[in-house]
PDB file of N, CA and C in Angstrom:
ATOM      1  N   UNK A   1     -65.524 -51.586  72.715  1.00  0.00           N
ATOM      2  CA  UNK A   1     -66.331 -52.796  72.875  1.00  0.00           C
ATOM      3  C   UNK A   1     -67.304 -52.683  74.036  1.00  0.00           C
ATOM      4  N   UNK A   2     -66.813 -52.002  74.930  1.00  0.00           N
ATOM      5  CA  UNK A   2     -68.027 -51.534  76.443  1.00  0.00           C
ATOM      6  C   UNK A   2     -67.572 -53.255  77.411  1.00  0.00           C
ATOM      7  N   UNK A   3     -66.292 -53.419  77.623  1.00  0.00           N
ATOM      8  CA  UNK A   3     -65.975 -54.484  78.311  1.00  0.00           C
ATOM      9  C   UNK A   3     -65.219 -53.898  79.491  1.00  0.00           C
ATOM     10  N   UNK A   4     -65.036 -54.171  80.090  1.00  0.00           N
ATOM     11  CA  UNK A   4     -63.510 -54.183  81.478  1.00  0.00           C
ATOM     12  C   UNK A   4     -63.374 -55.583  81.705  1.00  0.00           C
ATOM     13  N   UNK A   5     -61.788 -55.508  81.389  1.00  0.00           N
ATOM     14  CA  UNK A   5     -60.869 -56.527  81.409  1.00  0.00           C
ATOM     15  C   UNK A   5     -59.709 -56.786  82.178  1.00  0.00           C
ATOM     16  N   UNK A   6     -59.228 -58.225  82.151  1.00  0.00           N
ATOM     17  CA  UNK A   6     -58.424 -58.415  83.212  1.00  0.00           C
ATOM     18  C   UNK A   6     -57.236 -58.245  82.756  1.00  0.00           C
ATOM     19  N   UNK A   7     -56.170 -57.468  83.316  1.00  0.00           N
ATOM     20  CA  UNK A   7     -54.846 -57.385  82.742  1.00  0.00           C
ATOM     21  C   UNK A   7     -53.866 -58.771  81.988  1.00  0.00           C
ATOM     22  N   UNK A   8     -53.072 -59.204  81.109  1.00  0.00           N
ATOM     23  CA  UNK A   8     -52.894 -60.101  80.248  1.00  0.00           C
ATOM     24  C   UNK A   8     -52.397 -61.194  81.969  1.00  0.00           C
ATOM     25  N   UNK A   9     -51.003 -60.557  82.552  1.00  0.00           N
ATOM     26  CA  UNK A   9     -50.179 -60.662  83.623  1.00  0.00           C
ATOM     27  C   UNK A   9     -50.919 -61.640  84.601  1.00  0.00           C
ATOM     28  N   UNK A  10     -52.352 -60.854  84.907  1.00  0.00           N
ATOM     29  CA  UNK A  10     -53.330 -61.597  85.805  1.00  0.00           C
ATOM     30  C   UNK A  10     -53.863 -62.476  85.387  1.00  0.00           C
ATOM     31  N   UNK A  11     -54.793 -62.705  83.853  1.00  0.00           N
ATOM     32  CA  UNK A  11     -55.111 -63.533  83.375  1.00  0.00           C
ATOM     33  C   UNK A  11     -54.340 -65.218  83.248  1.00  0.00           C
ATOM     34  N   UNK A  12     -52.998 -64.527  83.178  1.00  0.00           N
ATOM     35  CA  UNK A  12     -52.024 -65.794  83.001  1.00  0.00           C
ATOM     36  C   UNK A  12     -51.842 -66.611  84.274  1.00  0.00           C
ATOM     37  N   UNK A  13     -52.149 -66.074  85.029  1.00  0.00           N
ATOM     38  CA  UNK A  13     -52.224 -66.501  87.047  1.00  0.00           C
ATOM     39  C   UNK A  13     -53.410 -67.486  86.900  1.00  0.00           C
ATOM     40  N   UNK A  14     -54.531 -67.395  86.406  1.00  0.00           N
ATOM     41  CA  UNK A  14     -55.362 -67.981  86.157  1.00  0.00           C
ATOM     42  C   UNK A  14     -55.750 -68.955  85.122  1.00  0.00           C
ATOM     43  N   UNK A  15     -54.676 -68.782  84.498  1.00  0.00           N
ATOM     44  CA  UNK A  15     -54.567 -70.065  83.495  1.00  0.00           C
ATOM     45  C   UNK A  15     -54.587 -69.959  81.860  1.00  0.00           C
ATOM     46  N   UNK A  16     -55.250 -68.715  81.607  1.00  0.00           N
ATOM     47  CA  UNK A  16     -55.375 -67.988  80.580  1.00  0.00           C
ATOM     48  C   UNK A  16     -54.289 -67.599  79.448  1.00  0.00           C
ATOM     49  N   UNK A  17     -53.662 -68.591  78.617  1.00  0.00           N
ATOM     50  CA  UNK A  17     -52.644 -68.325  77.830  1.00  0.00           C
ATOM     51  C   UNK A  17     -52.616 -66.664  76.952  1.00  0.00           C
ATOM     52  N   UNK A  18     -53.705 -66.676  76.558  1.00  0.00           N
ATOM     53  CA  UNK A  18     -53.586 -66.144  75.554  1.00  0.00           C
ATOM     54  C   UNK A  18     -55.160 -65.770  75.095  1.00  0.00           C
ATOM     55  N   UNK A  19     -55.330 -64.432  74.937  1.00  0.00           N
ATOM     56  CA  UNK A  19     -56.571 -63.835  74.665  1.00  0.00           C
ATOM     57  C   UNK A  19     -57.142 -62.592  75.839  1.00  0.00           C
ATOM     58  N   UNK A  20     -58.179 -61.829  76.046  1.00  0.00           N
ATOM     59  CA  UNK A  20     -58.454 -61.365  76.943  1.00  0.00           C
ATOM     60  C   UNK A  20     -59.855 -61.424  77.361  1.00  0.00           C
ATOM     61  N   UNK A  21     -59.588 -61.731  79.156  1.00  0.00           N
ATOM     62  CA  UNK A  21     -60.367 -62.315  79.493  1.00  0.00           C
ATOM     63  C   UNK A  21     -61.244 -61.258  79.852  1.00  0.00           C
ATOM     64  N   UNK A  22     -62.968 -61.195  79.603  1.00  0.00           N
ATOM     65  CA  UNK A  22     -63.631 -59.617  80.122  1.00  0.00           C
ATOM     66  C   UNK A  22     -64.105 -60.409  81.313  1.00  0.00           C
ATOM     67  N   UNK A  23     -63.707 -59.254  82.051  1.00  0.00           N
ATOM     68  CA  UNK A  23     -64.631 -59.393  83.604  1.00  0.00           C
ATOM     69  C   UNK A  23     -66.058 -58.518  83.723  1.00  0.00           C
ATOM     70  N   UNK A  24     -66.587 -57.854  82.824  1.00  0.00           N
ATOM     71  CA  UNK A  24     -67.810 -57.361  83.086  1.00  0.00           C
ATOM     72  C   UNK A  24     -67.922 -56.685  82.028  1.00  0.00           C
ATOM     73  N   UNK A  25     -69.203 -57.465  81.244  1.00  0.00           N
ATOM     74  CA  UNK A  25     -70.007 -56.916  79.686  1.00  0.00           C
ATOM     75  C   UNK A  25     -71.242 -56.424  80.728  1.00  0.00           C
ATOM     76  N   UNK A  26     -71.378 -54.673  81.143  1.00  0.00           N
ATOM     77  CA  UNK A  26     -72.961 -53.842  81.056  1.00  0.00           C
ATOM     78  C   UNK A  26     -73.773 -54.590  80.562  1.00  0.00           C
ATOM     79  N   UNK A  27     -75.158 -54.882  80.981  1.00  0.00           N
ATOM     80  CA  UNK A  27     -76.089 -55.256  80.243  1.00  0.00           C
ATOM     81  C   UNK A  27     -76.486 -54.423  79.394  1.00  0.00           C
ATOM     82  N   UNK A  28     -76.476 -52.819  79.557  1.00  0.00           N
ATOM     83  CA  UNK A  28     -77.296 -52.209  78.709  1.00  0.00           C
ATOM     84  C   UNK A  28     -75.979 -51.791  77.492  1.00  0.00           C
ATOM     85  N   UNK A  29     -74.702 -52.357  77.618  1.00  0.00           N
ATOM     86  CA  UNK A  29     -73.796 -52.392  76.550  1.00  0.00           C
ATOM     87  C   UNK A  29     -74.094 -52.944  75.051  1.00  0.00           C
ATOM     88  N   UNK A  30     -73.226 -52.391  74.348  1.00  0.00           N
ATOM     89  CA  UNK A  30     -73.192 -53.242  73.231  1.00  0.00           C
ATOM     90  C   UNK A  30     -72.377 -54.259  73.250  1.00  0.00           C
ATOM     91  N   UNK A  31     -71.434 -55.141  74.168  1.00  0.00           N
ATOM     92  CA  UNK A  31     -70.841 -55.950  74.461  1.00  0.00           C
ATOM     93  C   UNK A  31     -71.866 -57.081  74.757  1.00  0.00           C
ATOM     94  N   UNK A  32     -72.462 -56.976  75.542  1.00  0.00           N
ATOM     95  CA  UNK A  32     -73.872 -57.544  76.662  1.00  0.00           C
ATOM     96  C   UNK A  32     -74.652 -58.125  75.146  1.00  0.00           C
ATOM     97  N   UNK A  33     -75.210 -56.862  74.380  1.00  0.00           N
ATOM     98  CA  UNK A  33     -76.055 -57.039  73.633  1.00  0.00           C
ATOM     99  C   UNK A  33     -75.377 -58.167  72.760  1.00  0.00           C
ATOM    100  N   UNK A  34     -74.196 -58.449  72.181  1.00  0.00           N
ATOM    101  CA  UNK A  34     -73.883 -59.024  71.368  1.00  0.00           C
ATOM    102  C   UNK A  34     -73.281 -60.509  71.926  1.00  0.00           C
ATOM    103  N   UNK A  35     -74.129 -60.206  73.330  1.00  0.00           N
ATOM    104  CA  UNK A  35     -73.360 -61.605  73.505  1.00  0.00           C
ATOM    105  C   UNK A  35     -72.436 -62.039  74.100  1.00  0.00           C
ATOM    106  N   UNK A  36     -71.793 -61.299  74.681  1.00  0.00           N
ATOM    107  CA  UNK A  36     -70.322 -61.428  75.537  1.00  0.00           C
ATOM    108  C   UNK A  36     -71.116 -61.488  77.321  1.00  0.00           C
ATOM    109  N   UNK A  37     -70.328 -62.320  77.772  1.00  0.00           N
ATOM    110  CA  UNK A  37     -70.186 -62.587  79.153  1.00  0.00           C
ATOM    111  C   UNK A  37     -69.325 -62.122  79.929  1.00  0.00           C
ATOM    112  N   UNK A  38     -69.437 -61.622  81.027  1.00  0.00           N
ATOM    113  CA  UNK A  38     -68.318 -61.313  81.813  1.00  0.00           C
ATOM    114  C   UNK A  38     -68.133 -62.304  83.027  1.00  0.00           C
ATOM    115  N   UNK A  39     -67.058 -62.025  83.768  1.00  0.00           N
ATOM    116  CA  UNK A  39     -66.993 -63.017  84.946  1.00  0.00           C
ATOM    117  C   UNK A  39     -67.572 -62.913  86.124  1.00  0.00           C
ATOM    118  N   UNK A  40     -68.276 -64.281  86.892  1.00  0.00           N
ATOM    119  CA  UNK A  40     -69.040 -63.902  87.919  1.00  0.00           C
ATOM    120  C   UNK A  40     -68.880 -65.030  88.854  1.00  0.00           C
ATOM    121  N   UNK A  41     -69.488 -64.939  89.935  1.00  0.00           N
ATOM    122  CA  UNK A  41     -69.307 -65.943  90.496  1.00  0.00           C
ATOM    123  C   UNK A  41     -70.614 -66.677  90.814  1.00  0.00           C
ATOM    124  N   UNK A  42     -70.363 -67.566  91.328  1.00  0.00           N
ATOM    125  CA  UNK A  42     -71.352 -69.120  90.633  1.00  0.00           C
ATOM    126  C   UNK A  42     -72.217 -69.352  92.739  1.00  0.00           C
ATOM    127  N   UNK A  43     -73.405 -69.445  92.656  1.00  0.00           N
ATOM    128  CA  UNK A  43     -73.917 -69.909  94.071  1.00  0.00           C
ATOM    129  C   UNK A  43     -73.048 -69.951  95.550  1.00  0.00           C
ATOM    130  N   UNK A  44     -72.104 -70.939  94.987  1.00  0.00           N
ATOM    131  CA  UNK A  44     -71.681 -71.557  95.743  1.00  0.00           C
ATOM    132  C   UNK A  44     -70.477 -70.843  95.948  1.00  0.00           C
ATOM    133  N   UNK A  45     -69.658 -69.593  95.232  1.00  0.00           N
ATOM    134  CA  UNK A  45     -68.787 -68.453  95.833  1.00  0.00           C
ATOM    135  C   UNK A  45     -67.965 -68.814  95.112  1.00  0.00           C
ATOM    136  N   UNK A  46     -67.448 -69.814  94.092  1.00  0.00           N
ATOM    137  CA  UNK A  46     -66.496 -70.105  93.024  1.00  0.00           C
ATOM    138  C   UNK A  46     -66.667 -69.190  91.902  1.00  0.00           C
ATOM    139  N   UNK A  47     -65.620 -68.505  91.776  1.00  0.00           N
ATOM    140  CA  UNK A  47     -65.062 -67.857  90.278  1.00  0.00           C
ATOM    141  C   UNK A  47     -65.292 -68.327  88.743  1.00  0.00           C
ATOM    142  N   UNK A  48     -66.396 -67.690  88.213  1.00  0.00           N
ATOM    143  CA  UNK A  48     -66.564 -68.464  86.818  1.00  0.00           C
ATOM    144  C   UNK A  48     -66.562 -67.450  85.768  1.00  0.00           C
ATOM    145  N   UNK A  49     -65.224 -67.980  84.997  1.00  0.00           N
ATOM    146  CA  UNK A  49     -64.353 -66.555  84.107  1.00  0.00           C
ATOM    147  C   UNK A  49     -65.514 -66.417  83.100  1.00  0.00           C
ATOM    148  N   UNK A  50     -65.524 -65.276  82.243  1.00  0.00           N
ATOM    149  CA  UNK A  50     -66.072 -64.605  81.870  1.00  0.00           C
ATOM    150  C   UNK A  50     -65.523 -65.111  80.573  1.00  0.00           C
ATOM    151  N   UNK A  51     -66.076 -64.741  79.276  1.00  0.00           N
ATOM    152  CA  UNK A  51     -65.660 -65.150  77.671  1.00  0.00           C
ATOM    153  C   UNK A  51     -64.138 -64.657  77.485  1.00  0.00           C
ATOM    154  N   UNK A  52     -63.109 -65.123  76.511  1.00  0.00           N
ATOM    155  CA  UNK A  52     -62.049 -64.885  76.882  1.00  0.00           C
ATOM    156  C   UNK A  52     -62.122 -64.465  75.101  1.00  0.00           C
ATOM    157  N   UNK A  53     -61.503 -62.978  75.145  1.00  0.00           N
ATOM    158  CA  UNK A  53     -61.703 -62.514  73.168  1.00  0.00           C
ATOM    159  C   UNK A  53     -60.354 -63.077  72.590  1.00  0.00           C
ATOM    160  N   UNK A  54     -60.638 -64.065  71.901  1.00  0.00           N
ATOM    161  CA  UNK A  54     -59.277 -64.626  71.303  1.00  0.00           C
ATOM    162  C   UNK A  54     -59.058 -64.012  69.345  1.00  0.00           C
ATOM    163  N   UNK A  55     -60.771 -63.279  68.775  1.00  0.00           N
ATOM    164  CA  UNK A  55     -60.038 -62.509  67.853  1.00  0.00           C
ATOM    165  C   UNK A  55     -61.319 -61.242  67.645  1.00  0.00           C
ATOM    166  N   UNK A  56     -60.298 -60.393  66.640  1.00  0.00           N
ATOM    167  CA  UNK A  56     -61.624 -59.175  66.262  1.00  0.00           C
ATOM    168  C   UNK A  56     -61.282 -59.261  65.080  1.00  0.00           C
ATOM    169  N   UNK A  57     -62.715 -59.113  63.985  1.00  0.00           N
ATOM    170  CA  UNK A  57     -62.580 -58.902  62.604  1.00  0.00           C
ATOM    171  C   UNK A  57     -61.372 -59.881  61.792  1.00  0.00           C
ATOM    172  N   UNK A  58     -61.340 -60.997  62.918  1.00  0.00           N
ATOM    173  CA  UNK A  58     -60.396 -61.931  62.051  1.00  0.00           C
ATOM    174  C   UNK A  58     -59.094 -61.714  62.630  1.00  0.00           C
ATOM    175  N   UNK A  59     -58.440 -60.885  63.352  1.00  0.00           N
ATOM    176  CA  UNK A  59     -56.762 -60.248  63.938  1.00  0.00           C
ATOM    177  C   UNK A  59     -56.864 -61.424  65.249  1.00  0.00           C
ATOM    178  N   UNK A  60     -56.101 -62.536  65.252  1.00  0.00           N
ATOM    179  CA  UNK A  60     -55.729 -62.601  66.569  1.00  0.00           C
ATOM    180  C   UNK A  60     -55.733 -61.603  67.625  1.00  0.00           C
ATOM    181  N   UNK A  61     -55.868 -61.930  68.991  1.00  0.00           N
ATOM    182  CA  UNK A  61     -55.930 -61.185  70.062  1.00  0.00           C
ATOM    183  C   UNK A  61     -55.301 -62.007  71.137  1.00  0.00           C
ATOM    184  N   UNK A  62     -53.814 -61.486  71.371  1.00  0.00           N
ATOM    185  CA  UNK A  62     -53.361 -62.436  72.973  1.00  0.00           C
ATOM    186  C   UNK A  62     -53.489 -61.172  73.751  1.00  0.00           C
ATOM    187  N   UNK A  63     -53.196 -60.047  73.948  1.00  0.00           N
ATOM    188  CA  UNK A  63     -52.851 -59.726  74.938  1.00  0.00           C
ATOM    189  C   UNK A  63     -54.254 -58.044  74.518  1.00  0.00           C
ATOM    190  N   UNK A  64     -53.872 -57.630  75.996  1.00  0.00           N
ATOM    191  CA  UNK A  64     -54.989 -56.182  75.748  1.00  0.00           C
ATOM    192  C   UNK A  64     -54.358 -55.038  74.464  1.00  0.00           C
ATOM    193  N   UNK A  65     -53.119 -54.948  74.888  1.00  0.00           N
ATOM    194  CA  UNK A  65     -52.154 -54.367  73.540  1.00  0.00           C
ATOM    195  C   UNK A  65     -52.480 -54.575  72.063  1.00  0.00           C
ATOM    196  N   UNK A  66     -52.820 -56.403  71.494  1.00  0.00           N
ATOM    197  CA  UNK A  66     -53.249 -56.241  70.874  1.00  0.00           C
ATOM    198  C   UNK A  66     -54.742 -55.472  70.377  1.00  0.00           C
ATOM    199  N   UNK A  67     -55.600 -55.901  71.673  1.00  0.00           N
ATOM    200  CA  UNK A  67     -56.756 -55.126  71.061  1.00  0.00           C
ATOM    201  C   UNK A  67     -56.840 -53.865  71.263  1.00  0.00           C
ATOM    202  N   UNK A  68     -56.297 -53.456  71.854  1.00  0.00           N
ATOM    203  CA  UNK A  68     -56.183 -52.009  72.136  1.00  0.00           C
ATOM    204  C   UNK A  68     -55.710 -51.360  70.247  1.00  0.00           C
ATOM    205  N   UNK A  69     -54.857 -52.104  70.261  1.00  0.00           N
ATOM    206  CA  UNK A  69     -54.091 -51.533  68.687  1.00  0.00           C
ATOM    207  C   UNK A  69     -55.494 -51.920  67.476  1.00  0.00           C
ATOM    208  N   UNK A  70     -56.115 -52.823  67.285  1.00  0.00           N
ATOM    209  CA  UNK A  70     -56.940 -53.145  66.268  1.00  0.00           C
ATOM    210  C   UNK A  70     -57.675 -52.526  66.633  1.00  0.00           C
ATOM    211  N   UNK A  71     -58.554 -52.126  67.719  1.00  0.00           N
ATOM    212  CA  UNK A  71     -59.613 -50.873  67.958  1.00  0.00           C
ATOM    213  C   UNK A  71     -58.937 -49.297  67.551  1.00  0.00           C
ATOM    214  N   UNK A  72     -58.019 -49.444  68.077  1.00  0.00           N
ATOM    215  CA  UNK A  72     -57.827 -47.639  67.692  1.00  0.00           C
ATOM    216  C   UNK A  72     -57.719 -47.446  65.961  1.00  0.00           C
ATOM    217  N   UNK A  73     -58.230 -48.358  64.510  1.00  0.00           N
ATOM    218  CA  UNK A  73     -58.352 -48.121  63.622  1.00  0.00           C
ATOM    219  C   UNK A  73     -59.651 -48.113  63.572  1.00  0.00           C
ATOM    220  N   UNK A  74     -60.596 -48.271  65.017  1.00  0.00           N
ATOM    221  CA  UNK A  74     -62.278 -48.190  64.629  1.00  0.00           C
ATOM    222  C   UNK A  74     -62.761 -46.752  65.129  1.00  0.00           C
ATOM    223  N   UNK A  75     -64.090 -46.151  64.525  1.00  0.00           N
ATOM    224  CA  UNK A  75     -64.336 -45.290  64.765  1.00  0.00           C
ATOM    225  C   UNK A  75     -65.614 -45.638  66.091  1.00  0.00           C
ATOM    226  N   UNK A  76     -66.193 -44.508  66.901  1.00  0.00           N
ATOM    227  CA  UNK A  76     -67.243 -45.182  67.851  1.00  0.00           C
ATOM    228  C   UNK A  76     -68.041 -45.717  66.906  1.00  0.00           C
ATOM    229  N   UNK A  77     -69.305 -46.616  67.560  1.00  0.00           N
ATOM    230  CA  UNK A  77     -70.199 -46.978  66.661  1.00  0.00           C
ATOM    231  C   UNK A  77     -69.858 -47.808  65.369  1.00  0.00           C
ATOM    232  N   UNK A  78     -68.813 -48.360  65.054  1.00  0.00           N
ATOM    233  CA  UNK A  78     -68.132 -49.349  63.964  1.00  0.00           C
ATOM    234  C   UNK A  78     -68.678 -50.611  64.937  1.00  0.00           C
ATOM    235  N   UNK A  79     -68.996 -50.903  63.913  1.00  0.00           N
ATOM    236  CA  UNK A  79     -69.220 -52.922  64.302  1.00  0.00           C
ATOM    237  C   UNK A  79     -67.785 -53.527  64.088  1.00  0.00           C
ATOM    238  N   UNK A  80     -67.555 -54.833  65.029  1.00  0.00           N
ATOM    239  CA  UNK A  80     -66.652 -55.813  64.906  1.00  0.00           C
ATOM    240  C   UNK A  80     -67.122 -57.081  64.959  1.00  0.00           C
ATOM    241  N   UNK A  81     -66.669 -58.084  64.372  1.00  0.00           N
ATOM    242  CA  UNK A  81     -67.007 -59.188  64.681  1.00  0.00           C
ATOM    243  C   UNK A  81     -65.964 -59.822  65.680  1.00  0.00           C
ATOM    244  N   UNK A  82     -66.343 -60.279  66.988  1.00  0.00           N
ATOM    245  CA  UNK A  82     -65.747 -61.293  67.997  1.00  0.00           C
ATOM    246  C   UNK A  82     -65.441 -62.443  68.132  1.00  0.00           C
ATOM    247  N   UNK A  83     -64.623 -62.824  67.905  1.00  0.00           N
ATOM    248  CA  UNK A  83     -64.689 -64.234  68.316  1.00  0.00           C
ATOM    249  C   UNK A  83     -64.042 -64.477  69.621  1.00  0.00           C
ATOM    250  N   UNK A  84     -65.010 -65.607  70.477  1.00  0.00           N
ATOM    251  CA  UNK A  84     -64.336 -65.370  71.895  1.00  0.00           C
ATOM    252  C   UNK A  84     -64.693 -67.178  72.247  1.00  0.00           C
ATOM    253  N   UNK A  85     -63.321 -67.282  73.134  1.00  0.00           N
ATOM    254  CA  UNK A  85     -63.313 -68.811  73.869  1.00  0.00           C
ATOM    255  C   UNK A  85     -64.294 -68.672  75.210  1.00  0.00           C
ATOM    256  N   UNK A  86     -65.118 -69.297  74.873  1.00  0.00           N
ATOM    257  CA  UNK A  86     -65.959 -69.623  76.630  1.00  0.00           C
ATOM    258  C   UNK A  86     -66.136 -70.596  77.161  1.00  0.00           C
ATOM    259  N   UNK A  87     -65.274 -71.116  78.181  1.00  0.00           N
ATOM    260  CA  UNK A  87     -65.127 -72.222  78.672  1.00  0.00           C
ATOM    261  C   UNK A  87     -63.977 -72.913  77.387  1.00  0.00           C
ATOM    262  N   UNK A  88     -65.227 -74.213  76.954  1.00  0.00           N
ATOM    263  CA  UNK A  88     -64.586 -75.160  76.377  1.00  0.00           C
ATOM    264  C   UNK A  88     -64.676 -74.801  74.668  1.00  0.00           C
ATOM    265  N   UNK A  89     -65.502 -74.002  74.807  1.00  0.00           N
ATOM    266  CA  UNK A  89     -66.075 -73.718  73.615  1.00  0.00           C
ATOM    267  C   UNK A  89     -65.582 -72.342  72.848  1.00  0.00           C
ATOM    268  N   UNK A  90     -65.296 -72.262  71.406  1.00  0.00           N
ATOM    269  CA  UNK A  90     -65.317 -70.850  71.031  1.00  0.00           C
ATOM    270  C   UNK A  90     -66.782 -70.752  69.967  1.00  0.00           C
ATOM    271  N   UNK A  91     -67.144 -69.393  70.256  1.00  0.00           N
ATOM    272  CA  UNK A  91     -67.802 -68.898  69.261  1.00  0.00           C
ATOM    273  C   UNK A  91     -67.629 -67.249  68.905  1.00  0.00           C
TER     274      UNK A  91
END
């Protein structure tokens, strides 16, 4: 996917049930390109999480394990479709 992510363990410290949260989509990624956010922080020095991938190609996704397992049936260069919670919102 061209993401780095936050371990499931840590995510859950932060409030994050379930899904994985990316801390940094490359701009010149195909992550970036498609749209994914990573986490950054906001003016004022507050933490503002990054899109959280709750599925690929339709597979639920709680933990990195899962996606780790539904990617290793893709080859490089295979498209996925994402679906990811941001904020309040999924798309």
């Amino acid at each position: 996917l061209g993401v780095s992510f936050l371990e499931s363990a840590q995510a859950r410290a932060l409030g994050i049930e379930s899904g994985v949260l990316v801390l940094n989509a490359p701009a010149d990624g195909p992550a970036a390109a498609g749209g994914l956010r990573g986490t950054s922080r906001s003016p004022d020095g507050s933490l503002q999480l990054g899109d959280v991938i709750i599925a690929i190609d339709g597979s639920s996704i709680n933990t990195e394990a899962d996606m780790f397992k539904l990617l290793d049936s893709k080859k490089p260069g295979d498209k996925v479709k994402v679906l990811v919670a941001r904020g309040s919102r999924v798309a």
